[in-house]
Amino acid sequence: MDRRAVLGLVTVVGIGGIVACGSMGRAHGASALDFDEGGYRVESATVKVGRTRKTVKYRLYSGVPYAADPVDPAREKLSVRVPVEVDGMAIDPGRAPIIMNTASGDVEPVAENRIALASGLVVVTSRVRDTAWNGIVDLKAAVRYVHHNKGRLPGDVGRIVASGSGKAGGLAALAGASAGRGQYDDDLRRIGAARSSDRIYAVAANMPVTEIGKADLAYDRNLLLAKYLEPAGARYLKRLPEDDRSLYLKRNSWIDWMHGRISFAYDDLLDLLDQVGNRRAKGLAASAKPAPVLRSAMDFVRQRNPQRARHWWLRTGTDGTDVPLTVIGSLTTGLRSLGDDVDVDWDATVNRGDTVNRDDSADMGTAVASQAVAWIDGTVARRS
């Protein structure tokens, strides 16, 4: 018996029971970014797809680094799931589309992943760093890793579908719209990304936050105000004698005071700081390294990027809690004006909440995920 066969006898306990584990070795002289075809364990899951239930058996490769010099080695990793059997019938995933999504924090889109596997798709889920700029750099590095491993990693690298919901959907849309452009190349080199393509064939985005840079800024500002600045200001004003407090509020009319609490706009605070420390701020700004300009998906659509994804599945809701319809409308109009294939639904709200189980609250929901995978199967898998 050869060495590979002996290693293949090692067993581990997985979700699907006691299963065979593949070889964990890497060929001598292989690149650090070469996919290890043997480093997997076999798992299984029963999945609701539409009105039926399917049992899928798949290979799980976890903790795979997609950059040679990661900034955050614990986070900049991906998992690969390769279906090998559905309802007891063996399948060949070699030419299957590859659906690529990002984990929201540490939570993977379980419903979407399982439905995709039960439909015969290869699933790649990447964890990325938290900020918008680092997130898109990391997602592009993961896409490059998949292209680099053409022929080693199962699936068709010419049929990569970037997928996600909310901020992850915004990253997917940006990755699809900006493919082939050089804005991120310096950062990709710094983290040791593969020197390969970041082309994406299609995008499936549910309620995508396309202005992810502005969303990051708004979130950070609101957190800073609510958690630190406003409580600190309220404590200060409470300690003042009433006459002094009244005078202070009169001089600072941009502060609202009611029932022992204050509120104010972040931009008003910046204006005040600018007036008080304008000279010092200018000096700091002159010496600071310029921050990278994070562009949105629409920026690259307006530029008519010839390497963008050409097939788009976009969903949003009309109940007032989702991404504004104008965002999806602008993206849809821009893409269609370039001749792209766009499948859009303006009222996908009814599908929310139908998740696989209570632990899957971060994913797209079973119904929406089923629709996305059905679109991939009908549009991506069958299109030349």
Coordinates of C-alpha atoms in Angstrom, one line a residue:
M1 CA 0.0 0.0 0.0
D2 CA 1.5 3.4 -1.0
R3 CA 1.9 6.3 1.5
R4 CA -1.1 8.2 0.2
A5 CA -3.4 5.2 0.7
V6 CA -2.0 4.7 4.3
L7 CA -2.7 8.4 5.1
G8 CA -6.2 8.0 3.7
L9 CA -7.0 5.5 6.4
V10 CA -6.9 8.1 9.1
T11 CA -10.4 8.8 10.5
V12 CA -12.0 11.7 12.3
V13 CA -15.4 12.4 13.7
G14 CA -17.2 15.1 11.6
I15 CA -20.8 16.4 11.4
G16 CA -21.7 13.5 9.1
G17 CA -20.3 10.9 11.5
I18 CA -17.0 8.9 11.3
V19 CA -15.5 9.7 7.9
A20 CA -12.3 9.2 6.0
C21 CA -9.9 12.0 6.0
G22 CA -7.7 12.8 3.0
S23 CA -4.0 13.2 2.9
M24 CA -2.8 16.3 4.8
G25 CA 0.6 16.6 3.1
R26 CA 1.8 19.0 0.5
A27 CA 4.1 18.1 -2.4
H28 CA 7.8 19.1 -1.9
G29 CA 8.5 22.5 -3.5
A30 CA 4.8 23.5 -3.9
S31 CA 3.9 27.1 -3.5
A32 CA 2.5 28.3 -0.2
L33 CA -0.6 29.3 -2.2
D34 CA -1.1 26.0 -3.9
F35 CA -4.4 24.3 -2.8
D36 CA -3.8 21.0 -0.9
E37 CA -6.3 18.6 -2.5
G38 CA -5.9 16.1 0.2
G39 CA -6.4 18.3 3.3
Y40 CA -10.1 17.7 3.9
R41 CA -12.6 15.9 6.0
V42 CA -16.0 14.6 4.8
E43 CA -19.2 16.0 6.2
S44 CA -22.9 15.7 5.4
A45 CA -26.0 17.7 5.8
T46 CA -29.7 17.4 5.1
V47 CA -30.9 20.5 3.3
K48 CA -34.3 21.9 2.4
V49 CA -34.3 23.0 -1.2
G50 CA -37.7 24.4 -2.2
R51 CA -40.3 21.9 -1.0
T52 CA -37.9 18.9 -1.0
R53 CA -35.1 17.8 1.3
K54 CA -31.8 16.6 0.0
T55 CA -28.8 14.9 1.8
V56 CA -25.5 16.1 0.5
K57 CA -22.1 14.7 1.3
Y58 CA -19.2 17.1 0.8
R59 CA -15.5 17.6 1.4
L60 CA -14.6 20.4 3.8
Y61 CA -11.2 22.2 3.5
S62 CA -11.0 24.7 6.4
G63 CA -8.5 27.3 7.5
V64 CA -6.9 27.7 4.1
P65 CA -4.7 30.8 3.9
Y66 CA -5.3 32.8 0.7
A67 CA -2.4 35.2 1.2
A68 CA 1.3 34.4 1.7
D69 CA 1.9 37.4 4.0
P70 CA -1.4 38.1 5.7
V71 CA -1.8 41.0 8.1
D72 CA -4.2 39.0 10.2
P73 CA -3.4 35.3 9.8
A74 CA -6.2 34.2 12.0
R75 CA -8.8 36.0 9.8
E76 CA -7.4 35.9 6.3
K77 CA -8.4 32.4 5.6
L78 CA -11.1 30.6 3.6
S79 CA -13.0 27.4 3.6
V80 CA -13.8 25.2 0.6
R81 CA -16.8 22.8 0.4
V82 CA -16.9 20.4 -2.5
P83 CA -20.0 18.3 -3.0
V84 CA -19.3 14.6 -3.9
E85 CA -22.7 13.0 -3.4
V86 CA -26.3 14.1 -3.4
D87 CA -29.1 11.7 -2.2
G88 CA -26.7 8.8 -2.5
M89 CA -25.7 9.6 -6.1
A90 CA -22.1 10.6 -6.8
I91 CA -21.5 13.9 -8.6
D92 CA -18.5 15.4 -10.5
P93 CA -17.9 19.0 -9.3
G94 CA -15.0 19.5 -11.7
R95 CA -16.9 21.9 -14.0
A96 CA -19.4 23.2 -11.4
P97 CA -19.7 27.0 -10.8
I98 CA -17.9 28.3 -7.8
I99 CA -20.0 30.4 -5.4
M100 CA -17.8 32.8 -3.3
N101 CA -19.1 34.5 -0.2
T102 CA -17.7 36.2 2.8
A103 CA -18.4 35.4 6.4
S104 CA -20.1 38.1 8.4
G105 CA -17.7 38.4 11.3
D106 CA -17.1 34.7 12.2
V107 CA -20.6 33.6 11.0
E108 CA -20.8 31.8 7.6
P109 CA -24.0 32.0 5.4
V110 CA -25.1 28.4 6.4
A111 CA -28.3 28.3 4.5
E112 CA -26.8 29.5 1.2
N113 CA -23.8 27.2 1.5
R114 CA -25.9 24.1 2.1
I115 CA -28.4 24.8 -0.6
A116 CA -25.5 25.5 -3.1
L117 CA -23.9 22.2 -2.1
A118 CA -27.1 20.3 -2.5
S119 CA -27.4 21.9 -6.0
G120 CA -23.9 20.7 -7.0
L121 CA -22.0 23.9 -6.6
V122 CA -18.5 24.4 -5.1
V123 CA -18.6 26.8 -2.2
V124 CA -15.7 29.0 -1.1
T125 CA -16.3 31.2 2.0
S126 CA -13.6 33.7 2.9
R127 CA -13.2 35.6 6.2
V128 CA -12.0 39.1 5.7
R129 CA -10.7 42.0 7.8
D130 CA -13.3 44.4 9.2
T131 CA -12.9 47.7 7.4
A132 CA -14.4 48.2 3.9
W133 CA -11.0 48.8 2.2
N134 CA -9.3 45.8 3.8
G135 CA -12.5 43.7 3.2
I136 CA -12.4 44.2 -0.6
V137 CA -8.6 43.7 -0.7
D138 CA -9.0 40.4 1.1
L139 CA -12.0 39.2 -1.0
K140 CA -9.9 40.0 -4.1
A141 CA -7.0 38.0 -2.7
A142 CA -9.4 35.1 -2.1
V143 CA -10.6 35.3 -5.7
R144 CA -7.0 35.4 -6.9
Y145 CA -6.3 32.3 -4.8
V146 CA -9.1 30.4 -6.6
H147 CA -7.9 31.4 -10.0
H148 CA -4.3 30.5 -9.1
N149 CA -5.5 27.0 -8.2
K150 CA -7.3 26.3 -11.4
G151 CA -7.1 22.5 -11.9
R152 CA -6.3 21.9 -8.2
L153 CA -9.3 23.4 -6.5
P154 CA -12.5 21.7 -7.9
G155 CA -14.9 23.9 -9.9
D156 CA -14.8 26.1 -12.9
V157 CA -12.8 29.3 -12.3
G158 CA -14.5 30.8 -15.3
R159 CA -17.8 30.6 -13.5
I160 CA -17.1 32.3 -10.2
V161 CA -20.1 33.9 -8.5
A162 CA -19.5 36.5 -5.8
S163 CA -22.4 36.3 -3.3
G164 CA -23.5 38.1 -0.1
S165 CA -26.1 40.0 1.8
G166 CA -25.9 43.5 3.3
K167 CA -22.2 44.6 3.6
A168 CA -21.1 41.3 2.3
G169 CA -23.3 41.9 -0.7
G170 CA -21.7 45.3 -1.2
L171 CA -18.3 43.6 -1.2
A172 CA -19.6 41.1 -3.8
A173 CA -20.9 43.9 -6.0
L174 CA -17.7 45.9 -5.7
A175 CA -15.6 42.8 -6.5
G176 CA -17.7 42.1 -9.6
A177 CA -17.6 45.7 -10.8
S178 CA -13.9 46.4 -10.1
A179 CA -12.4 43.2 -11.5
G180 CA -9.2 43.8 -13.4
R181 CA -8.6 47.3 -12.1
G182 CA -5.4 48.2 -10.4
Q183 CA -6.5 50.3 -7.4
Y184 CA -5.9 47.5 -5.0
D185 CA -2.7 46.0 -6.5
D186 CA -0.3 47.6 -4.0
D187 CA -2.2 46.2 -1.0
L188 CA -2.6 42.8 -2.7
R189 CA 1.2 42.7 -3.1
R190 CA 1.7 43.6 0.5
I191 CA -0.3 40.7 1.8
G192 CA 1.2 38.2 -0.7
A193 CA -1.8 37.6 -2.8
A194 CA -1.5 35.3 -5.8
R195 CA -0.4 37.0 -9.1
S196 CA -3.5 35.9 -10.9
S197 CA -6.8 37.2 -12.1
D198 CA -9.6 38.6 -9.9
R199 CA -12.2 38.2 -12.6
I200 CA -15.7 37.3 -11.5
Y201 CA -18.4 35.9 -13.8
A202 CA -21.5 36.9 -11.9
V203 CA -22.7 38.6 -8.8
A204 CA -25.6 37.5 -6.5
A205 CA -26.3 40.2 -3.9
N206 CA -29.2 40.5 -1.5
M207 CA -29.7 44.1 -0.1
P208 CA -26.1 45.1 -1.0
V209 CA -24.7 48.0 0.8
T210 CA -22.8 49.4 -2.2
E211 CA -21.5 52.6 -0.5
I212 CA -19.7 50.4 2.1
G213 CA -17.0 53.1 2.8
K214 CA -19.7 55.6 3.8
A215 CA -21.5 52.9 5.8
D216 CA -18.4 52.2 7.8
L217 CA -17.9 55.9 8.5
A218 CA -21.5 56.4 9.6
Y219 CA -21.4 53.3 11.8
D220 CA -18.1 54.4 13.5
R221 CA -19.4 57.9 14.0
N222 CA -22.7 56.8 15.6
L223 CA -20.9 54.3 17.8
L224 CA -18.4 57.0 19.0
L225 CA -21.2 59.5 19.7
A226 CA -23.6 57.1 21.5
K227 CA -21.0 55.2 23.5
Y228 CA -18.5 57.8 24.5
L229 CA -19.0 61.5 23.5
E230 CA -22.6 62.1 24.4
P231 CA -22.5 60.3 27.8
A232 CA -19.2 62.1 28.7
G233 CA -20.8 65.5 27.7
A234 CA -23.9 64.7 29.7
R235 CA -21.8 64.0 32.8
Y236 CA -19.9 67.2 32.4
L237 CA -23.1 69.3 32.1
K238 CA -24.8 67.7 35.0
R239 CA -21.9 68.7 37.3
L240 CA -22.2 72.4 36.3
P241 CA -24.4 74.8 38.3
E242 CA -27.6 75.5 36.5
D243 CA -26.7 79.0 35.5
D244 CA -23.3 77.9 34.1
R245 CA -25.0 75.0 32.2
S246 CA -27.5 77.4 30.6
L247 CA -24.7 79.7 29.5
Y248 CA -22.7 76.8 28.1
L249 CA -25.7 75.6 26.1
K250 CA -26.4 79.1 24.9
R251 CA -22.9 79.4 23.6
N252 CA -23.0 75.9 22.0
S253 CA -26.4 75.9 20.4
W254 CA -25.5 72.8 18.4
I255 CA -25.9 70.7 21.5
D256 CA -29.5 69.5 22.4
W257 CA -30.1 69.0 26.2
M258 CA -33.2 67.2 27.5
H259 CA -33.9 65.2 30.6
G260 CA -30.2 65.0 31.6
R261 CA -29.1 63.7 28.2
I262 CA -27.4 65.4 25.3
S263 CA -27.3 64.8 21.5
F264 CA -25.5 66.5 18.7
A265 CA -24.4 65.9 15.1
Y266 CA -20.9 64.6 14.6
D267 CA -20.2 67.2 11.9
D268 CA -21.1 70.0 14.3
L269 CA -18.4 68.6 16.7
L270 CA -15.9 68.5 13.9
D271 CA -16.7 72.1 13.0
L272 CA -16.0 73.1 16.6
L273 CA -12.8 71.2 16.8
D274 CA -11.7 72.8 13.5
Q275 CA -12.3 76.3 14.9
V276 CA -10.5 75.5 18.2
G277 CA -7.5 73.7 16.7
N278 CA -7.5 74.6 13.1
R279 CA -3.7 75.3 12.9
R280 CA -2.8 72.1 14.6
A281 CA -5.2 70.1 12.5
K282 CA -3.7 71.4 9.3
G283 CA -0.2 70.5 10.5
L284 CA -1.3 67.0 11.2
A285 CA -3.1 66.7 7.9
A286 CA 0.0 67.7 6.0
S287 CA 2.1 65.0 7.6
A288 CA -0.5 62.3 7.5
K289 CA -0.4 59.6 4.9
P290 CA -3.4 60.0 2.5
A291 CA -6.1 57.4 3.1
P292 CA -7.0 55.2 0.1
V293 CA -10.1 56.3 -1.7
L294 CA -12.6 53.5 -1.5
R295 CA -14.8 53.5 -4.6
S296 CA -18.2 52.0 -4.9
A297 CA -19.5 49.5 -7.4
M298 CA -21.2 52.3 -9.3
D299 CA -17.9 54.1 -9.8
F300 CA -16.6 51.2 -11.9
V301 CA -19.9 50.9 -13.7
R302 CA -19.7 54.6 -14.7
Q303 CA -16.1 53.9 -15.9
R304 CA -17.5 51.1 -18.1
N305 CA -14.9 48.7 -16.7
P306 CA -14.6 46.1 -19.5
Q307 CA -13.5 43.3 -17.0
R308 CA -16.5 43.6 -14.8
A309 CA -19.0 40.8 -14.1
R310 CA -21.7 40.7 -16.8
H311 CA -24.5 38.8 -14.9
W312 CA -26.2 40.2 -11.8
W313 CA -28.8 39.0 -9.4
L314 CA -30.0 41.9 -7.1
R315 CA -32.6 41.9 -4.4
T316 CA -33.9 44.5 -1.9
G317 CA -37.0 45.2 0.0
T318 CA -39.6 48.0 0.2
D319 CA -40.4 48.1 3.9
G320 CA -38.1 51.0 4.6
T321 CA -35.5 49.0 6.5
D322 CA -33.3 47.8 3.7
V323 CA -30.9 49.4 1.2
P324 CA -32.6 52.4 -0.5
L325 CA -34.3 51.5 -3.8
T326 CA -32.3 54.3 -5.5
V327 CA -29.1 52.4 -4.8
I328 CA -30.3 49.3 -6.5
G329 CA -32.0 51.4 -9.1
S330 CA -28.8 53.2 -10.0
L331 CA -26.8 50.0 -10.1
T332 CA -29.4 48.2 -12.2
T333 CA -29.8 51.1 -14.7
G334 CA -26.0 51.5 -15.0
L335 CA -25.4 47.8 -15.7
R336 CA -28.3 47.5 -18.1
S337 CA -27.1 50.5 -20.0
L338 CA -23.9 48.6 -20.6
G339 CA -25.8 45.6 -21.9
D340 CA -25.3 43.4 -18.7
D341 CA -27.8 40.7 -17.7
V342 CA -29.6 41.9 -14.5
D343 CA -32.2 40.0 -12.6
V344 CA -33.7 42.4 -10.0
D345 CA -36.5 42.1 -7.5
W346 CA -37.5 45.3 -5.7
D347 CA -39.6 43.6 -3.0
A348 CA -37.8 40.6 -1.6
T349 CA -38.9 41.5 1.9
V350 CA -41.4 38.7 2.1
N351 CA -38.6 36.1 1.9
R352 CA -36.7 37.3 4.9
G353 CA -36.6 35.3 8.1
D354 CA -37.2 31.9 6.7
T355 CA -33.8 30.6 7.8
V356 CA -32.6 27.0 8.2
N357 CA -32.5 27.3 12.0
R358 CA -32.3 29.8 14.8
D359 CA -28.5 29.9 14.5
D360 CA -28.6 31.1 10.9
S361 CA -29.8 34.6 11.5
A362 CA -26.8 36.1 9.7
D363 CA -27.4 34.5 6.3
M364 CA -29.7 35.4 3.5
G365 CA -32.6 33.2 4.6
T366 CA -33.6 29.9 3.1
A367 CA -36.0 31.3 0.6
V368 CA -33.7 34.1 -0.8
A369 CA -30.8 31.7 -0.8
S370 CA -32.8 29.1 -2.8
Q371 CA -33.7 31.8 -5.3
A372 CA -30.1 32.9 -5.7
V373 CA -28.8 29.3 -6.2
A374 CA -31.6 28.6 -8.6
W375 CA -30.6 31.7 -10.6
I376 CA -27.0 30.5 -10.6
D377 CA -28.0 27.1 -11.8
G378 CA -30.2 28.5 -14.5
T379 CA -28.0 31.4 -15.6
V380 CA -24.4 30.8 -14.7
A381 CA -24.1 27.0 -15.0
R382 CA -25.8 26.8 -18.4
R383 CA -24.4 29.9 -20.1
S384 CA -21.5 29.7 -22.5

